[in-house]
CSV table of C-alpha atoms and ligand atoms in Angstrom, one decimal:
chain,number,residue,atom,x,y,z
A,1,MET,CA,140.4,63.5,42.1
A,2,THR,CA,137.7,65.0,40.1
A,3,LYS,CA,134.4,63.2,40.1
A,4,LYS,CA,133.4,61.5,36.8
A,5,LYS,CA,130.8,63.4,34.9
A,6,PRO,CA,127.5,61.5,34.3
A,7,LEU,CA,126.9,60.1,30.8
A,8,VAL,CA,123.9,61.8,29.3
A,9,VAL,CA,122.5,60.4,26.1
A,10,VAL,CA,120.4,62.9,24.1
A,11,THR,CA,118.2,61.1,21.5
A,12,ARG,CA,117.6,64.1,19.1
A,13,LYS,CA,119.3,67.3,18.1
A,14,LEU,CA,118.6,70.1,20.5
A,15,PRO,CA,119.2,73.9,20.2
A,16,GLU,CA,122.9,74.7,20.0
A,17,ALA,CA,123.0,76.7,23.2
A,18,ILE,CA,121.5,73.7,25.1
A,19,GLU,CA,123.9,71.2,23.5
A,20,THR,CA,126.9,73.4,24.4
A,21,ARG,CA,125.8,73.7,28.0
A,22,MET,CA,125.0,70.0,28.1
A,23,MET,CA,128.6,69.2,27.0
A,24,GLU,CA,130.1,71.6,29.6
A,25,LEU,CA,128.1,70.1,32.4
A,26,PHE,CA,128.0,66.5,31.6
A,27,ASP,CA,129.6,63.7,29.5
A,28,ALA,CA,127.0,64.3,26.8
A,29,ARG,CA,126.4,62.0,23.9
A,30,LEU,CA,124.5,64.1,21.3
A,31,ASN,CA,122.6,63.2,18.2
A,32,ILE,CA,124.1,65.7,15.7
A,33,ASP,CA,122.4,64.1,12.7
A,34,ASP,CA,119.0,64.1,14.4
A,35,ALA,CA,117.9,60.8,13.0
A,36,PRO,CA,115.3,59.2,15.4
A,37,MET,CA,116.9,56.3,17.2
A,38,SER,CA,115.9,52.7,16.4
A,39,LYS,CA,114.7,50.4,19.2
A,40,GLN,CA,118.1,48.8,19.3
A,41,GLU,CA,119.9,52.2,19.6
A,42,LEU,CA,117.6,53.1,22.5
A,43,ILE,CA,118.4,49.7,24.1
A,44,ASP,CA,122.1,50.4,23.7
A,45,ALA,CA,121.6,53.9,25.1
A,46,VAL,CA,119.8,52.8,28.3
A,47,LYS,CA,122.4,50.0,28.9
A,48,GLU,CA,125.1,52.6,29.3
A,49,ALA,CA,123.7,56.0,30.2
A,50,ASP,CA,123.4,57.6,33.6
A,51,VAL,CA,120.7,59.9,32.2
A,52,LEU,CA,118.6,59.5,29.1
A,53,VAL,CA,117.1,62.6,27.4
A,54,PRO,CA,114.3,61.3,25.0
A,55,THR,CA,111.6,63.1,23.1
A,56,VAL,CA,108.1,62.3,22.0
A,57,THR,CA,109.6,60.3,19.0
A,58,ASP,CA,111.3,57.7,21.3
A,59,LYS,CA,109.1,54.9,22.7
A,60,ILE,CA,110.7,54.1,26.0
A,61,ASP,CA,108.6,51.0,26.8
A,62,ALA,CA,109.0,48.1,29.1
A,63,ALA,CA,111.0,46.2,26.4
A,64,VAL,CA,113.5,49.0,26.2
A,65,LEU,CA,113.6,49.6,30.0
A,66,ALA,CA,114.2,45.8,30.5
A,67,HIS,CA,117.8,46.5,29.2
A,68,ALA,CA,118.4,49.5,31.4
A,69,GLY,CA,121.8,49.3,33.0
A,70,PRO,CA,122.4,49.8,36.8
A,71,ASN,CA,123.6,53.4,36.1
A,72,LEU,CA,120.3,54.6,34.5
A,73,ARG,CA,118.7,56.7,37.3
A,74,LEU,CA,117.0,59.5,35.4
A,75,ILE,CA,114.9,59.9,32.2
A,76,ALA,CA,114.9,63.7,31.7
A,77,ASN,CA,112.2,64.0,29.0
A,78,PHE,CA,112.5,66.9,26.5
A,79,GLY,CA,108.7,67.7,26.4
A,80,THR,CA,105.8,67.8,28.7
A,81,GLY,CA,103.8,64.7,27.7
A,82,VAL,CA,105.4,61.5,29.0
A,83,ASP,CA,103.0,59.0,27.4
A,84,HIS,CA,105.8,57.5,25.4
A,85,VAL,CA,107.6,56.5,28.6
A,86,ASP,CA,106.4,53.4,30.5
A,87,LEU,CA,106.3,55.2,33.9
A,88,GLN,CA,105.3,52.2,36.0
A,89,THR,CA,108.3,50.2,34.7
A,90,ALA,CA,110.6,53.2,35.1
A,91,ARG,CA,109.5,53.6,38.7
A,92,SER,CA,109.8,50.0,39.6
A,93,ARG,CA,113.3,50.0,38.1
A,94,GLY,CA,114.3,52.9,40.3
A,95,ILE,CA,114.4,55.4,37.4
A,96,THR,CA,113.1,58.9,38.1
A,97,VAL,CA,111.3,60.7,35.2
A,98,THR,CA,111.1,64.5,34.7
A,99,ASN,CA,109.5,66.6,32.0
A,100,THR,CA,109.4,70.3,30.8
A,101,PRO,CA,106.0,71.8,31.8
A,102,ASP,CA,105.0,75.5,31.7
A,103,VAL,CA,107.4,76.7,29.0
A,104,LEU,CA,105.4,75.5,26.1
A,105,THR,CA,102.0,76.4,27.4
A,106,GLU,CA,101.6,79.8,25.6
A,107,ASP,CA,103.0,78.6,22.3
A,108,THR,CA,100.7,75.5,22.3
A,109,ALA,CA,97.7,77.7,23.2
A,110,ASP,CA,98.6,80.0,20.3
A,111,MET,CA,98.7,77.2,17.9
A,112,THR,CA,95.4,75.9,19.1
A,113,MET,CA,93.8,79.3,18.6
A,114,ALA,CA,95.4,79.4,15.1
A,115,LEU,CA,93.9,76.0,14.2
A,116,ILE,CA,90.4,77.2,15.4
A,117,LEU,CA,90.7,80.2,13.2
A,118,SER,CA,92.2,78.3,10.3
A,119,VAL,CA,89.4,75.7,10.2
A,120,SER,CA,86.6,78.2,10.8
A,121,ARG,CA,87.9,80.7,8.2
A,122,ARG,CA,89.4,78.2,5.8
A,123,LEU,CA,92.9,79.7,5.8
A,124,ALA,CA,94.6,76.6,4.4
A,125,GLU,CA,92.1,76.2,1.6
A,126,GLY,CA,92.5,79.9,0.7
A,127,GLU,CA,96.3,79.5,0.6
A,128,ARG,CA,96.0,76.4,-1.6
A,129,LEU,CA,93.6,78.2,-4.0
A,130,ILE,CA,96.2,81.0,-4.6
A,131,ARG,CA,99.2,78.6,-4.9
A,132,LYS,CA,97.3,76.4,-7.4
A,133,GLY,CA,96.7,79.5,-9.5
A,134,GLU,CA,92.9,79.0,-9.3
A,135,TRP,CA,92.0,82.4,-7.7
A,136,GLY,CA,89.9,84.3,-10.2
A,137,GLY,CA,89.5,87.4,-8.0
A,138,TRP,CA,87.2,88.5,-5.2
A,139,GLY,CA,83.7,87.3,-5.0
A,140,PRO,CA,80.9,87.9,-2.5
A,141,THR,CA,80.4,84.2,-1.9
A,142,LEU,CA,84.0,83.2,-2.3
A,143,MET,CA,85.7,81.2,0.5
A,144,LEU,CA,82.9,81.8,3.1
A,145,GLY,CA,83.8,80.4,6.5
A,146,HIS,CA,82.2,80.8,9.8
A,147,ARG,CA,82.4,83.6,12.4
A,148,ILE,CA,83.9,82.5,15.7
A,149,TRP,CA,82.8,85.6,17.7
A,150,GLY,CA,79.8,84.6,19.8
A,151,LYS,CA,80.3,80.8,19.4
A,152,ARG,CA,80.8,78.3,22.1
A,153,LEU,CA,84.2,76.6,22.8
A,154,GLY,CA,84.4,73.4,24.7
A,155,ILE,CA,87.8,72.6,26.2
A,156,VAL,CA,88.5,69.0,27.1
A,157,GLY,CA,91.1,69.2,29.8
A,158,MET,CA,91.5,72.5,31.8
A,159,GLY,CA,95.2,72.2,32.7
A,160,ARG,CA,97.8,74.9,31.9
A,161,ILE,CA,97.2,74.8,28.1
A,162,GLY,CA,93.4,74.6,28.4
A,163,ARG,CA,93.5,77.7,30.6
A,164,ALA,CA,95.9,79.6,28.3
A,165,LEU,CA,93.5,78.8,25.4
A,166,ALA,CA,90.5,80.0,27.4
A,167,ARG,CA,92.2,83.4,28.0
A,168,ARG,CA,92.8,83.8,24.3
A,169,ALA,CA,89.3,82.5,23.3
A,170,LYS,CA,87.6,85.1,25.5
A,171,GLY,CA,89.4,87.8,23.5
A,172,PHE,CA,88.0,86.3,20.3
A,173,GLY,CA,84.5,86.5,21.7
A,174,LEU,CA,84.0,82.8,22.3
A,175,SER,CA,82.2,81.6,25.4
A,176,VAL,CA,84.3,79.1,27.3
A,177,HIS,CA,83.0,75.7,28.4
A,178,TYR,CA,85.1,72.9,29.8
A,179,HIS,CA,85.2,69.4,30.9
A,180,ASN,CA,87.9,68.2,33.3
A,181,ARG,CA,88.4,65.3,35.7
A,182,ARG,CA,88.2,67.8,38.5
A,183,ARG,CA,86.4,71.1,38.5
A,184,VAL,CA,88.9,74.0,38.6
A,185,HIS,CA,89.0,76.5,41.5
A,186,PRO,CA,86.1,79.0,41.4
A,187,ASP,CA,88.5,81.9,41.1
A,188,ILE,CA,89.9,80.4,37.9
A,189,GLU,CA,86.4,79.7,36.6
A,190,GLU,CA,85.5,83.3,37.3
A,191,GLU,CA,88.6,84.7,35.7
A,192,LEU,CA,88.0,82.7,32.5
A,193,ASP,CA,84.2,83.1,32.6
A,194,ALA,CA,84.2,79.3,32.2
A,195,THR,CA,81.3,77.0,32.5
A,196,TYR,CA,82.0,73.5,33.9
A,197,TRP,CA,80.4,70.4,32.4
A,198,GLU,CA,80.6,67.3,34.5
A,199,SER,CA,79.3,65.3,31.5
A,200,LEU,CA,81.6,65.4,28.5
A,201,ASP,CA,78.8,63.9,26.4
A,202,GLN,CA,76.5,66.8,27.2
A,203,MET,CA,79.2,69.4,26.5
A,204,LEU,CA,80.0,67.8,23.2
A,205,ALA,CA,76.4,68.2,22.1
A,206,HIS,CA,76.3,71.8,23.2
A,207,VAL,CA,79.3,73.6,21.7
A,208,ASP,CA,80.5,74.8,18.3
A,209,VAL,CA,84.2,74.1,18.7
A,210,ILE,CA,85.9,71.3,20.7
A,211,SER,CA,89.5,71.6,21.6
A,212,VAL,CA,91.4,68.6,23.0
A,213,ASN,CA,93.9,69.8,25.7
A,214,CYS,CA,94.2,66.9,28.1
A,215,PRO,CA,97.2,64.5,28.4
A,216,HIS,CA,97.2,61.1,26.8
A,217,THR,CA,96.9,58.4,29.6
A,218,PRO,CA,95.2,55.0,29.6
A,219,ALA,CA,92.1,56.8,30.8
A,220,THR,CA,92.0,59.3,27.9
A,221,TYR,CA,92.8,56.9,25.1
A,222,HIS,CA,90.0,57.4,22.5
A,223,LEU,CA,88.2,59.6,25.0
A,224,LEU,CA,86.7,61.2,21.8
A,225,SER,CA,85.4,57.8,20.6
A,226,ALA,CA,83.2,57.3,17.6
A,227,ARG,CA,80.1,57.4,19.9
A,228,ARG,CA,81.2,60.7,21.5
A,229,LEU,CA,82.1,62.3,18.2
A,230,LYS,CA,78.6,61.5,17.0
A,231,LEU,CA,77.3,63.7,19.8
A,232,MET,CA,78.9,66.8,18.2
A,233,GLN,CA,76.7,69.0,16.1
A,234,PRO,CA,77.2,68.8,12.3
A,235,HIS,CA,78.3,72.4,12.1
A,236,ALA,CA,80.9,71.9,14.9
A,237,ILE,CA,84.7,71.6,14.5
A,238,LEU,CA,87.3,69.8,16.5
A,239,VAL,CA,90.9,70.8,17.1
A,240,ASN,CA,93.6,68.6,18.7
A,241,THR,CA,97.0,69.9,19.8
A,242,ALA,CA,97.4,67.3,22.6
A,243,ARG,CA,97.9,63.7,21.4
A,244,GLY,CA,96.4,61.8,18.5
A,245,GLU,CA,95.5,58.8,20.6
A,246,ILE,CA,92.9,60.8,22.5
A,247,VAL,CA,90.7,60.9,19.3
A,248,ASP,CA,89.5,57.9,17.3
A,249,GLU,CA,91.1,59.1,14.1
A,250,PRO,CA,89.4,56.7,11.7
A,251,ALA,CA,86.0,57.6,13.1
A,252,LEU,CA,86.8,61.3,12.9
A,253,THR,CA,88.0,60.9,9.3
A,254,ARG,CA,84.8,59.1,8.3
A,255,MET,CA,82.7,61.8,9.9
A,256,LEU,CA,84.6,64.6,8.3
A,257,ALA,CA,84.2,63.0,4.9
A,258,ASP,CA,80.5,62.4,5.4
A,259,GLY,CA,79.9,65.9,6.7
A,260,GLU,CA,78.8,64.8,10.1
A,261,ILE,CA,81.4,67.2,11.6
A,262,ALA,CA,82.2,70.4,9.8
A,263,GLY,CA,86.0,70.5,10.1
A,264,ALA,CA,89.0,69.5,12.1
A,265,GLY,CA,92.4,71.1,12.9
A,266,LEU,CA,95.0,68.5,13.8
A,267,ASP,CA,98.5,69.0,15.0
A,268,VAL,CA,98.8,65.5,16.3
A,269,PHE,CA,97.9,62.0,14.9
A,270,GLU,CA,97.4,58.5,16.3
A,271,HIS,CA,100.3,57.0,14.5
A,272,GLU,CA,102.8,59.9,14.0
A,273,PRO,CA,104.4,60.6,11.6
A,274,ALA,CA,101.9,58.5,9.6
A,275,VAL,CA,98.7,60.4,8.7
A,276,ASN,CA,95.5,58.6,7.7
A,277,PRO,CA,95.6,59.0,3.8
A,278,LYS,CA,91.9,59.7,3.7
A,279,LEU,CA,92.5,62.8,5.9
A,280,LEU,CA,94.9,64.1,3.3
A,281,GLU,CA,92.1,64.3,0.8
A,282,LEU,CA,89.8,66.3,2.9
A,283,GLN,CA,89.5,70.1,2.4
A,284,ASN,CA,87.9,70.6,5.7
A,285,ALA,CA,90.9,69.3,7.7
A,286,VAL,CA,93.8,71.5,8.5
A,287,LEU,CA,96.8,69.2,9.2
A,288,LEU,CA,100.1,70.3,10.9
A,289,PRO,CA,103.2,68.3,11.7
A,290,HIS,CA,103.1,68.3,15.6
A,291,MET,CA,104.4,71.9,15.8
A,292,GLY,CA,102.3,73.3,18.6
A,293,SER,CA,105.3,74.1,20.8
A,294,ALA,CA,107.7,74.7,17.9
A,295,THR,CA,109.2,78.1,18.7
A,296,ILE,CA,112.9,78.8,19.1
A,297,GLU,CA,112.2,80.4,22.5
A,298,GLY,CA,110.1,77.4,23.6
A,299,ARG,CA,112.7,74.9,22.5
A,300,VAL,CA,115.5,76.7,24.3
A,301,ASP,CA,113.3,77.0,27.5
A,302,MET,CA,112.6,73.3,27.3
A,303,GLY,CA,116.3,72.5,27.0
A,304,GLU,CA,117.0,74.8,30.0
A,305,LYS,CA,114.5,72.8,32.0
A,306,VAL,CA,116.1,69.5,31.0
A,307,LEU,CA,119.5,70.9,32.1
A,308,ILE,CA,118.2,72.0,35.4
A,309,ASN,CA,116.4,68.7,36.0
A,310,ILE,CA,119.5,66.7,35.3
A,311,LYS,CA,121.8,69.0,37.3
A,312,THR,CA,119.7,69.1,40.4
A,313,PHE,CA,119.2,65.3,40.2
A,314,VAL,CA,122.9,64.4,39.8
A,315,ASP,CA,123.7,66.9,42.7
A,316,GLY,CA,121.4,64.8,44.9
A,317,HIS,CA,118.3,67.0,45.0
A,318,THR,CA,114.8,66.6,43.9
A,319,PRO,CA,114.5,67.8,40.3
A,320,PRO,CA,111.9,70.6,39.9
A,321,ASP,CA,109.8,68.8,37.3
A,322,ARG,CA,109.7,65.3,38.7
A,323,VAL,CA,106.8,63.3,37.2
A,324,ILE,CA,107.7,60.1,39.1
A,325,GLU,CA,110.4,59.1,41.5
A,326,GLY,CA,112.2,55.9,40.9
A,327,LEU,CA,111.6,53.5,43.8
A,328,LEU,CA,114.1,50.8,44.6
B,401,LIG,C1,106.9,68.6,22.1
B,401,LIG,C2,104.7,68.0,23.1
B,401,LIG,O1,107.4,69.2,21.0
B,401,LIG,O2,105.8,68.5,25.1
B,401,LIG,C3,105.0,67.9,24.6
B,401,LIG,O3,104.3,67.0,25.2
B,401,LIG,O4,103.8,67.4,22.7
B,401,LIG,C4,105.5,68.7,22.1
B,401,LIG,O5,105.0,70.0,22.1
B,401,LIG,C5,107.4,67.2,22.1
B,401,LIG,O6,106.8,66.4,23.0
B,401,LIG,C6,108.9,67.1,22.5
B,401,LIG,O7,109.3,65.9,22.9
């Protein structure tokens, strides 16, 4: 008798090659239309599934997990950040959680660098000028931005993406400063020419560019609070490709509007996909729809990781990207 394949519910449309393999390996229930699932649909999914594959758009909170059926043993997240999953509840219900680290590091660091350049050199404004038909030709004082070569970059969170950003920043002539829960190994500091600041407050006051690259956890919620944002220099800019919740978005918006901070590049927002309407009016904010890791190569690699995590788990082994192990 052949063993029954595990039921894997995938909440969003994934690259075709991944979906094909998913169907070969498992009893996969796919979301071909790609419409984000409602709370009720998520509840129905966790009742039945052996494995759930959510993304950042699915809130897998205690209320959803309360309905998890006895078969649900793995949440194989498509993405690195797992702040949308209630990990404690998952663990206590015996559900293991995996993610997809590493494969989106370089793409996200590229996008962070792109935002630093876009804000400093006013790329989006220039593009808008042309498309609106308002460009009257070259002028010596037209669209003046700020040079980034020789400026100071402060990285909040020196994990994989923070380090990948630091490598790029060095090439652009920025000096690298960072704040992290723990100081990184001296060899890494040396490689990146990075200066450690134990005090985030002091680093904020010292640098020209702040980049948010830490995960969103209860400890980092509004880490960049109104008080801390006020420590930044008026010419400084902030970019965030991590999670919107780490920055007090209303405070940032006010300060951008009042010129207390020179600019911001945001790929993530506190209440995605909602964007503070006041931000939309600001010329000095470059706004992107959470596309930091959105490359075809990255998405396929993320999908491969999900497949490997599920396969190793259902075969009775420890999945390579285990965030927490379900305890029963
Ligand atoms: C992903 C991300 O696109 O992996 C992450 O944590 O923020 C994004 O780059 C998204 O999370 C996929 O679920």
